[in-house]
Short mmCIF file of C-alpha atoms in Angstrom, two decimals:
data_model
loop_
_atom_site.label_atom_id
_atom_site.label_comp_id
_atom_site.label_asym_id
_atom_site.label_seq_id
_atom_site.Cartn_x
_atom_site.Cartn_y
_atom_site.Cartn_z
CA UNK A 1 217.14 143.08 69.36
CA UNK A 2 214.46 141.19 68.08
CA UNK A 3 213.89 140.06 64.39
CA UNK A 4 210.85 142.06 64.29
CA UNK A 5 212.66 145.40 65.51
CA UNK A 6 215.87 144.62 62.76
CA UNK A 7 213.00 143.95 60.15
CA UNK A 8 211.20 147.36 61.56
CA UNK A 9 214.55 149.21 61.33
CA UNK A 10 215.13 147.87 57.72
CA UNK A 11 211.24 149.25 56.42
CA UNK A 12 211.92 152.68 57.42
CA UNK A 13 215.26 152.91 56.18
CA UNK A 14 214.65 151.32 52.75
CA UNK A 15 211.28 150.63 52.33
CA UNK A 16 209.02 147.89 52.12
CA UNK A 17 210.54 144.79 51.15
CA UNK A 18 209.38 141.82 49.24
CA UNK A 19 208.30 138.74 50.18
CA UNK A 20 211.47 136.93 49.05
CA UNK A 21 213.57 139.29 51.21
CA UNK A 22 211.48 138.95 54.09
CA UNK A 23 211.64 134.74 53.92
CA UNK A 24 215.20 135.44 53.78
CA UNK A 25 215.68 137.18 56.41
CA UNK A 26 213.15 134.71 58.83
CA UNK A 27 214.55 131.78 57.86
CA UNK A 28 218.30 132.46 57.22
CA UNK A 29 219.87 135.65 59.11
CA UNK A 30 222.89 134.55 61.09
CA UNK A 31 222.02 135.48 64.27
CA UNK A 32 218.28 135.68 64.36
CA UNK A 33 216.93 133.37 61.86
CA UNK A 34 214.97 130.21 62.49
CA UNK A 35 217.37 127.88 61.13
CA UNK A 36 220.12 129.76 62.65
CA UNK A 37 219.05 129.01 66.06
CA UNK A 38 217.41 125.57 66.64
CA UNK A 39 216.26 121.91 65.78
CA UNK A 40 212.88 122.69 63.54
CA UNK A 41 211.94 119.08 63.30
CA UNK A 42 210.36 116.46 65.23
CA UNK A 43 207.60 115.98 67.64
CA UNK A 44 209.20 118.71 69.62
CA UNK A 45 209.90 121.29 66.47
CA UNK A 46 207.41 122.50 64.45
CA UNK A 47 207.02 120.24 61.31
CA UNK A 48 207.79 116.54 60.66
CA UNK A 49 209.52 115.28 57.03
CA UNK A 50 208.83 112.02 55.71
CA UNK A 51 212.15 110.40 56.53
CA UNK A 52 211.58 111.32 60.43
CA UNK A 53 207.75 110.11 59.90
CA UNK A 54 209.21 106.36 58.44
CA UNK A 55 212.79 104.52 57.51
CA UNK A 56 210.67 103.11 54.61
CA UNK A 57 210.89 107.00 52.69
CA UNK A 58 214.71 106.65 53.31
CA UNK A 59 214.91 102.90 52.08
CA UNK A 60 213.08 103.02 49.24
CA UNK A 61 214.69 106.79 47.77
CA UNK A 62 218.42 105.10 48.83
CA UNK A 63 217.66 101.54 46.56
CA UNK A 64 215.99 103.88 44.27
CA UNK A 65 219.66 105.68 43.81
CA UNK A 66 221.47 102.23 44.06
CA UNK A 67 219.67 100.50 40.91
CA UNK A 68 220.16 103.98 38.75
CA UNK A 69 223.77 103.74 39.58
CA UNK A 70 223.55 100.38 38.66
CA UNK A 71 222.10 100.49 35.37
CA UNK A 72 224.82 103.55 34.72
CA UNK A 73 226.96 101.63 34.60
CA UNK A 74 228.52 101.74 38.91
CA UNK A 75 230.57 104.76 37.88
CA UNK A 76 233.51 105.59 40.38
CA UNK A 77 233.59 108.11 42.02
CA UNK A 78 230.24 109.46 42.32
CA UNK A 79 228.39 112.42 44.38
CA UNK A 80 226.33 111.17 47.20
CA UNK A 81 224.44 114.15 47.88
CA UNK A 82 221.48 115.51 49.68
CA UNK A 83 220.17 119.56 49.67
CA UNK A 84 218.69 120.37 53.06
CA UNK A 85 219.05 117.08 54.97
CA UNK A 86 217.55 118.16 58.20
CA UNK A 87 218.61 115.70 61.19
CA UNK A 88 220.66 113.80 58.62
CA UNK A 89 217.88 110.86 59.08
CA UNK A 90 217.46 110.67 55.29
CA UNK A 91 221.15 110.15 54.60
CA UNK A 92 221.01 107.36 57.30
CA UNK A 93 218.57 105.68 55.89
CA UNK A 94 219.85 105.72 52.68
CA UNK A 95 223.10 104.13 53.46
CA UNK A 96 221.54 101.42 55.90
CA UNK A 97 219.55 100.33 53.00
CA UNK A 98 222.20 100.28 50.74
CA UNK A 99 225.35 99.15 52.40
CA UNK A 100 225.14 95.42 50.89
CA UNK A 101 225.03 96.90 47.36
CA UNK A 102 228.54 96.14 46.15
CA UNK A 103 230.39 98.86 45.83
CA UNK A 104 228.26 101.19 46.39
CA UNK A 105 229.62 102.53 49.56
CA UNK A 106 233.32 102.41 47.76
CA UNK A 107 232.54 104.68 45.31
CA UNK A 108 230.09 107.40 46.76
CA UNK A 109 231.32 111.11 47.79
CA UNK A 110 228.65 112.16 50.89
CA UNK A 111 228.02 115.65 50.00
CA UNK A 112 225.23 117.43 52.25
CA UNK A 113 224.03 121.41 51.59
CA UNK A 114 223.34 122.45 54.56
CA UNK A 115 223.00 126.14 55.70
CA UNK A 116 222.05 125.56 59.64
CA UNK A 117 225.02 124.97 62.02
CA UNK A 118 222.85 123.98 64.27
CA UNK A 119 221.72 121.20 61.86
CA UNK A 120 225.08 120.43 60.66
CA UNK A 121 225.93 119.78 64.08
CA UNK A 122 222.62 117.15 64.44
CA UNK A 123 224.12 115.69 61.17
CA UNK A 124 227.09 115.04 62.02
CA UNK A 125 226.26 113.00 65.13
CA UNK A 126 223.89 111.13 63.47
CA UNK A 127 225.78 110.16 60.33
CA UNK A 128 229.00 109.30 62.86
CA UNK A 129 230.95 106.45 61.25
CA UNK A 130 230.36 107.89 57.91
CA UNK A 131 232.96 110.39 56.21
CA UNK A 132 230.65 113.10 54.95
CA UNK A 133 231.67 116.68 53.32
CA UNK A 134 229.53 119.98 53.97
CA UNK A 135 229.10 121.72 51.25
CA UNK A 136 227.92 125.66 51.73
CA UNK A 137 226.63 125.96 47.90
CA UNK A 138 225.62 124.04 44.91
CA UNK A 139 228.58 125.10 42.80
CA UNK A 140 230.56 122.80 45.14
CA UNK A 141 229.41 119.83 43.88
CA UNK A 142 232.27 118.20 42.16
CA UNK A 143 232.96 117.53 38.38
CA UNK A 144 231.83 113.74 39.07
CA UNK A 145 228.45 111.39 37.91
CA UNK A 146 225.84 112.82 40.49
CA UNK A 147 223.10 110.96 42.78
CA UNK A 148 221.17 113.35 44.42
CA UNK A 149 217.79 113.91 46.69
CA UNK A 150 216.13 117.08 47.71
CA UNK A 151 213.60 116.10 49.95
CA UNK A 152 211.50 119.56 51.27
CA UNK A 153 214.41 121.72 50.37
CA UNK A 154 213.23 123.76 47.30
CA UNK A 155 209.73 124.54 49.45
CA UNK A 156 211.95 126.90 52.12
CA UNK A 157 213.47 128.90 49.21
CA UNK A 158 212.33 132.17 49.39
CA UNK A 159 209.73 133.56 46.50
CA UNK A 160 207.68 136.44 45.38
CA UNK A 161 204.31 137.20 45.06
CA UNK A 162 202.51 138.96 42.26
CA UNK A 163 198.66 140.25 41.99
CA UNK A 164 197.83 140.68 38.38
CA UNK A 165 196.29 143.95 37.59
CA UNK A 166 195.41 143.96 34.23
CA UNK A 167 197.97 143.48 31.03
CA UNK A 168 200.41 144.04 34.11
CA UNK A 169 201.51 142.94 38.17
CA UNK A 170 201.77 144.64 40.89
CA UNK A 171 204.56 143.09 43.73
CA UNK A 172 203.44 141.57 46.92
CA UNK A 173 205.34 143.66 49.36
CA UNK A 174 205.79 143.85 53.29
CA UNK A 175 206.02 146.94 55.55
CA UNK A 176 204.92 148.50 58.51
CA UNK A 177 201.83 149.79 60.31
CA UNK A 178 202.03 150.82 63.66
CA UNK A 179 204.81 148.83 64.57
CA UNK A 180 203.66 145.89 63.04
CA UNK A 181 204.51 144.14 59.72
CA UNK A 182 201.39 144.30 57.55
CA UNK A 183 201.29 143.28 53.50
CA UNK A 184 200.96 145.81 50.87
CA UNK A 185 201.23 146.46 46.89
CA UNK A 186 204.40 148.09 44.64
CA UNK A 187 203.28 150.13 41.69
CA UNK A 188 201.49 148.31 38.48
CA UNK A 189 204.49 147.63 35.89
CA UNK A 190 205.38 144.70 33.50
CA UNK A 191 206.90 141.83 34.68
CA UNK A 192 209.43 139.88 31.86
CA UNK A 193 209.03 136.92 33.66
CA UNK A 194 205.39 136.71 34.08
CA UNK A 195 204.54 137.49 30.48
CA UNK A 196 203.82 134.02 29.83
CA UNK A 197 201.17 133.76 32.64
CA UNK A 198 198.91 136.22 31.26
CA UNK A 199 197.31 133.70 29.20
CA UNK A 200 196.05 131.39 32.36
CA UNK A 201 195.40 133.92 34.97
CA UNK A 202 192.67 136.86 35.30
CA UNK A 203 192.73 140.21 37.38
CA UNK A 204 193.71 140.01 40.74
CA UNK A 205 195.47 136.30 40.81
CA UNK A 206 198.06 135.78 42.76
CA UNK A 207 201.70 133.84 41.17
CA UNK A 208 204.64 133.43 42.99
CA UNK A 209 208.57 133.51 41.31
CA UNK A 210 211.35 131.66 42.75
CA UNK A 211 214.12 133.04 41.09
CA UNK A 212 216.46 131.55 43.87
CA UNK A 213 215.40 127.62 42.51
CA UNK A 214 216.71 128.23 38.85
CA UNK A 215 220.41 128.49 39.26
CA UNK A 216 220.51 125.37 41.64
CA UNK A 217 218.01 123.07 39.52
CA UNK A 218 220.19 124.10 36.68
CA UNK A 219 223.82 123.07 37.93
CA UNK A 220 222.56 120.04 39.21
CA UNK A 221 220.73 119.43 35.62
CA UNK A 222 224.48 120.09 34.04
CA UNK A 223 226.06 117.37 36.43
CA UNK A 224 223.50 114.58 35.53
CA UNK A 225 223.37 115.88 31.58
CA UNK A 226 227.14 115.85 31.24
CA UNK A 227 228.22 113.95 34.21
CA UNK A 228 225.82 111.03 34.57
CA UNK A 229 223.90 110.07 37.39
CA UNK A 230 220.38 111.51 38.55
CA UNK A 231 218.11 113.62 40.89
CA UNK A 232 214.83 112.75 43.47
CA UNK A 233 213.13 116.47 43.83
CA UNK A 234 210.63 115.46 46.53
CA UNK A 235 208.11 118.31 47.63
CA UNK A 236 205.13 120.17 47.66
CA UNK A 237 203.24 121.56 44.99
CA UNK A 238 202.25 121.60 41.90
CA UNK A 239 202.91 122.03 38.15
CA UNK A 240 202.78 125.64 37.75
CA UNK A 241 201.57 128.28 40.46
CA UNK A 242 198.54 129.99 41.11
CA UNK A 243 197.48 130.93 44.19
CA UNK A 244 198.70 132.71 47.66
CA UNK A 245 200.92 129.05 49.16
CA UNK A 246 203.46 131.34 51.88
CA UNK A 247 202.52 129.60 55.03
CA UNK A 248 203.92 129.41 58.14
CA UNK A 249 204.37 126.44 61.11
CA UNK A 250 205.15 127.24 64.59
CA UNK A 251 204.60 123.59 67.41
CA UNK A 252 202.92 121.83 63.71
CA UNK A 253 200.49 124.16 63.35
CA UNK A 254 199.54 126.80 61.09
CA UNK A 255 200.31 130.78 62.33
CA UNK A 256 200.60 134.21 60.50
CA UNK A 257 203.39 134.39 58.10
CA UNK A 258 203.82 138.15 59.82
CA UNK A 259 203.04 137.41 63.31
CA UNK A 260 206.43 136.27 64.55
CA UNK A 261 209.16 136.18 62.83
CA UNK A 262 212.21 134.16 63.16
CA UNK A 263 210.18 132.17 65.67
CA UNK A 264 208.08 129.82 62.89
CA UNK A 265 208.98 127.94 60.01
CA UNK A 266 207.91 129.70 56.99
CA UNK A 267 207.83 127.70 53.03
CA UNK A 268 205.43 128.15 49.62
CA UNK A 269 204.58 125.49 47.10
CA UNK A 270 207.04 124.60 44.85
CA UNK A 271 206.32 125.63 41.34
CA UNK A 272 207.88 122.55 39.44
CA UNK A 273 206.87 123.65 35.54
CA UNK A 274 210.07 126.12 35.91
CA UNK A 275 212.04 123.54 37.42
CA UNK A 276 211.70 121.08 34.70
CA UNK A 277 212.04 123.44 31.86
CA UNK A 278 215.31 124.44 33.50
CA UNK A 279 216.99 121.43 33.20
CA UNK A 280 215.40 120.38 29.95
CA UNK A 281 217.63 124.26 28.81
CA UNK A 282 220.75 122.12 30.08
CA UNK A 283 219.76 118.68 28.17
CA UNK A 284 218.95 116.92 31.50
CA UNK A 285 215.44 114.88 31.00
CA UNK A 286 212.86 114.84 33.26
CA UNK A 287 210.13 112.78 34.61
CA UNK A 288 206.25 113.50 34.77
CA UNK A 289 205.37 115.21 37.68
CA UNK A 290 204.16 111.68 39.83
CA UNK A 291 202.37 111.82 43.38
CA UNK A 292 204.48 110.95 46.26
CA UNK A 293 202.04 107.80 47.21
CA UNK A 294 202.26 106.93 43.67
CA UNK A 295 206.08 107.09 43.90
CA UNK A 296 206.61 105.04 46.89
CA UNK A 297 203.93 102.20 45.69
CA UNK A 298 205.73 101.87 42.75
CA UNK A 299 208.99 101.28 44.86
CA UNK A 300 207.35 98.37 47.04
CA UNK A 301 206.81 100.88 49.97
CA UNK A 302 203.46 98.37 50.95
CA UNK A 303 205.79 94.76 50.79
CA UNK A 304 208.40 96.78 52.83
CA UNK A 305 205.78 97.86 55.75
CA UNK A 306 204.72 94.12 55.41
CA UNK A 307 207.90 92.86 55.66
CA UNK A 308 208.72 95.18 59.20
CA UNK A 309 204.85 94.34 60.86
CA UNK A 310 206.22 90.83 61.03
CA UNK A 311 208.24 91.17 64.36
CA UNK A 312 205.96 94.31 65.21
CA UNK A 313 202.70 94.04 67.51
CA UNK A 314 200.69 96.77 69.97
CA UNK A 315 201.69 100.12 69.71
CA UNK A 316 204.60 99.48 67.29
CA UNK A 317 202.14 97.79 64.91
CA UNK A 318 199.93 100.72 64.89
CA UNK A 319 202.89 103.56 64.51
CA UNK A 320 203.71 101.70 61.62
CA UNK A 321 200.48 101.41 59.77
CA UNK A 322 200.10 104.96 60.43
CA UNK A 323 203.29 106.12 58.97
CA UNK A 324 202.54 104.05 55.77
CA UNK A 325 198.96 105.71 55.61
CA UNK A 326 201.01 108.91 55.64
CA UNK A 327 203.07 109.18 53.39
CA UNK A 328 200.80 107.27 50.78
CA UNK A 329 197.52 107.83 51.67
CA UNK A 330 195.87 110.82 48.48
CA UNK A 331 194.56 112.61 51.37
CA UNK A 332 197.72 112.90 53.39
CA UNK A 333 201.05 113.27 51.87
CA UNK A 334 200.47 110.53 48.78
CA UNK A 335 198.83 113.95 47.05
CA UNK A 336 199.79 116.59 48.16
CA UNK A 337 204.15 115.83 48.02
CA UNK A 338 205.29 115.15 44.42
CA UNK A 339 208.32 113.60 43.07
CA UNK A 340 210.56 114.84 39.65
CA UNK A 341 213.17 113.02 38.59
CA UNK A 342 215.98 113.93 36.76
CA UNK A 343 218.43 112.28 34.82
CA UNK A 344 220.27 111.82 31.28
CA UNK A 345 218.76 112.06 28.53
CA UNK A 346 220.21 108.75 26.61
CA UNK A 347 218.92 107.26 30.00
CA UNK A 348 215.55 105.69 31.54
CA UNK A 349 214.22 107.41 34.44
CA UNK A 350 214.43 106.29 37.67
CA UNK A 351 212.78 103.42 38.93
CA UNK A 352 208.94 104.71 40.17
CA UNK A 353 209.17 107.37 37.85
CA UNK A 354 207.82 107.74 34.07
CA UNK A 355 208.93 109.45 31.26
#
């Protein structure tokens, strides 16, 4: 059986399903779902992250963590942790870069989130000589000062998708015609959570919810507000939602959210305005919303790439230029990928970060 003929089977026993169920179900069903079944990154996947694009992203976020933990004080023990950490490249990177801070090493916990076996498997060999703990859910962080990153993790949770019609919204919903999965609309009703959105949106915009980003933002917002520590939220989007974002990648290009599922990578803009106001409900501060190029500049991300080109020449030269154009440049990723940081409130945010 196919994903499409369980997904089928589903419709015409329940119904059409929403757009929250139906990411669900692509990206996380244990036998069928994309990250159930294979490697999505890379040159051979279908999408690239920054930390597999450049070591720079990894050494700047892991120095970044090192000089907050620092100026907290060095507290022992502390949560190492990353949500989502693909190959485990990130991780790497970040413990390269800071394995001559004293103590550092000493005192961190490596805790990764990580949903894939198949990527837990990738992480393991590549973070071999490290002693690093799975963790299958964010309630499993321990009672203990937290340093954290989330880099493209909050972008594959799944959302929903609401047309405005009128005072009221009517559900973005998914079912089937003639075999195929086609979108369609629930019934006009009142939506508690949209109420506030009513004010900055007209007939027939779209908004999309993700309910599933609340709970996590939040527990991680009560570590660093009563624990210590802090939190790199690296992704894309914006500060507050508006717009159809649901998009699908299959070989690193674009495809039809419907056309194939299980087979594609599928992820929406991260709405951050809900994720900030969650953790300010815990006491946690946040930063402004800052551009990723903005971020890395700020970090010394140009000194670094001078710094490598030194020993490089040719080809290598060239890949490295490249990498630094992409992950700064405003019409690459230096736009387009944002950065919130999180963190006491008695405390200054992180370094690259404002208030």
């Amino acid at each position: 059986m196919t994903l499409l003929d369980h997904l089928i089977a589903r419709i015409r026993q329940d119904g059409p399903m929403s757009v929250s169920d139906y990411m669900a179900e692509c990206l996380l069903h244990p036998e069928l779902g994309y990250y159930s079944t294979r490697d999505p990154l890379g040159a051979k996947g279908d999408f690239i992250t920054a930390p597999e694009i450049s070591q720079m992203f990894g050494e700047l976020i892991g120095l970044c963590l090192a000089q907050i933990w620092i100026d907290q004080g060095q507290p022992s023990p502390f949560s190492l942790a990353e949500l989502g950490p693909g190959r485990g490249t990130l991780m790497a990177d970040i413990l390269r870069a800071t394995r001559n801070v004293a103590g550092f090493h000493e005192a961190a916990q490596v805790l990764l989130l990580e949903a894939s076996p198949a990527l837990r498997d990738l992480q393991a060999k590549t973070l071999n000589g490290f002693e690093v703990r799975w963790i299958n859910t964010i309630s499993d962080l321990p009672e203990q000062p937290l340093f954290l990153v989330a880099n493209e993790f909050f972008d594959a949770l799944p959302v929903r998708q609401f047309i405005r019609d009128g005072e009221g919204w009517r559900e973005r919903l998914i079912g089937e015609d003639s075999g195929a999965l086609a979108f369609g609309l629930g019934p006009d009703a009142a939506q508690a959570a949209l109420q506030d959105r009513l004010t900055d949106t007209k007939d027939g915009d779209l908004v999309e919810l993700c309910a599933a980003a609340i709970p996590v933002l939040t527990c991680i917002a009560e570590r660093i507000s009563n624990k210590g520590g802090a939190a790199l939220i690296v992704d894309y989007g914006d500060w507050r939602s508006l717009g159809d974002t649901l998009q699908a990648l299959q070989a690193h290009e674009r495809c039809d959210p419907l056309g194939d599922p299980g087979q594609a990578d599928l992820t929406a803009h991260v709405d951050f305005e809900p994720l900030a106001l969650a953790a300010r409900a815990t006491g946690c501060a946040h930063s402004r919303l800052t551009p990723q190029g903005v971020f890395l500049e700020r970090l010394g991300i140009t000194a670094r790439a001078q710094a490598l080109a030194k020993s490089l020449s040719g080809s290598e030269l060239e890949e490295l230029i490249a990498a630094h154009r992409r992950l700064t440049h405003p019409a690459e990723m230096g736009n387009l990928f944002k950065v919130l940081g999180l963190f006491p409130a008695h405390s200054a945010p992180p370094p690259g970060l404002e208030s």
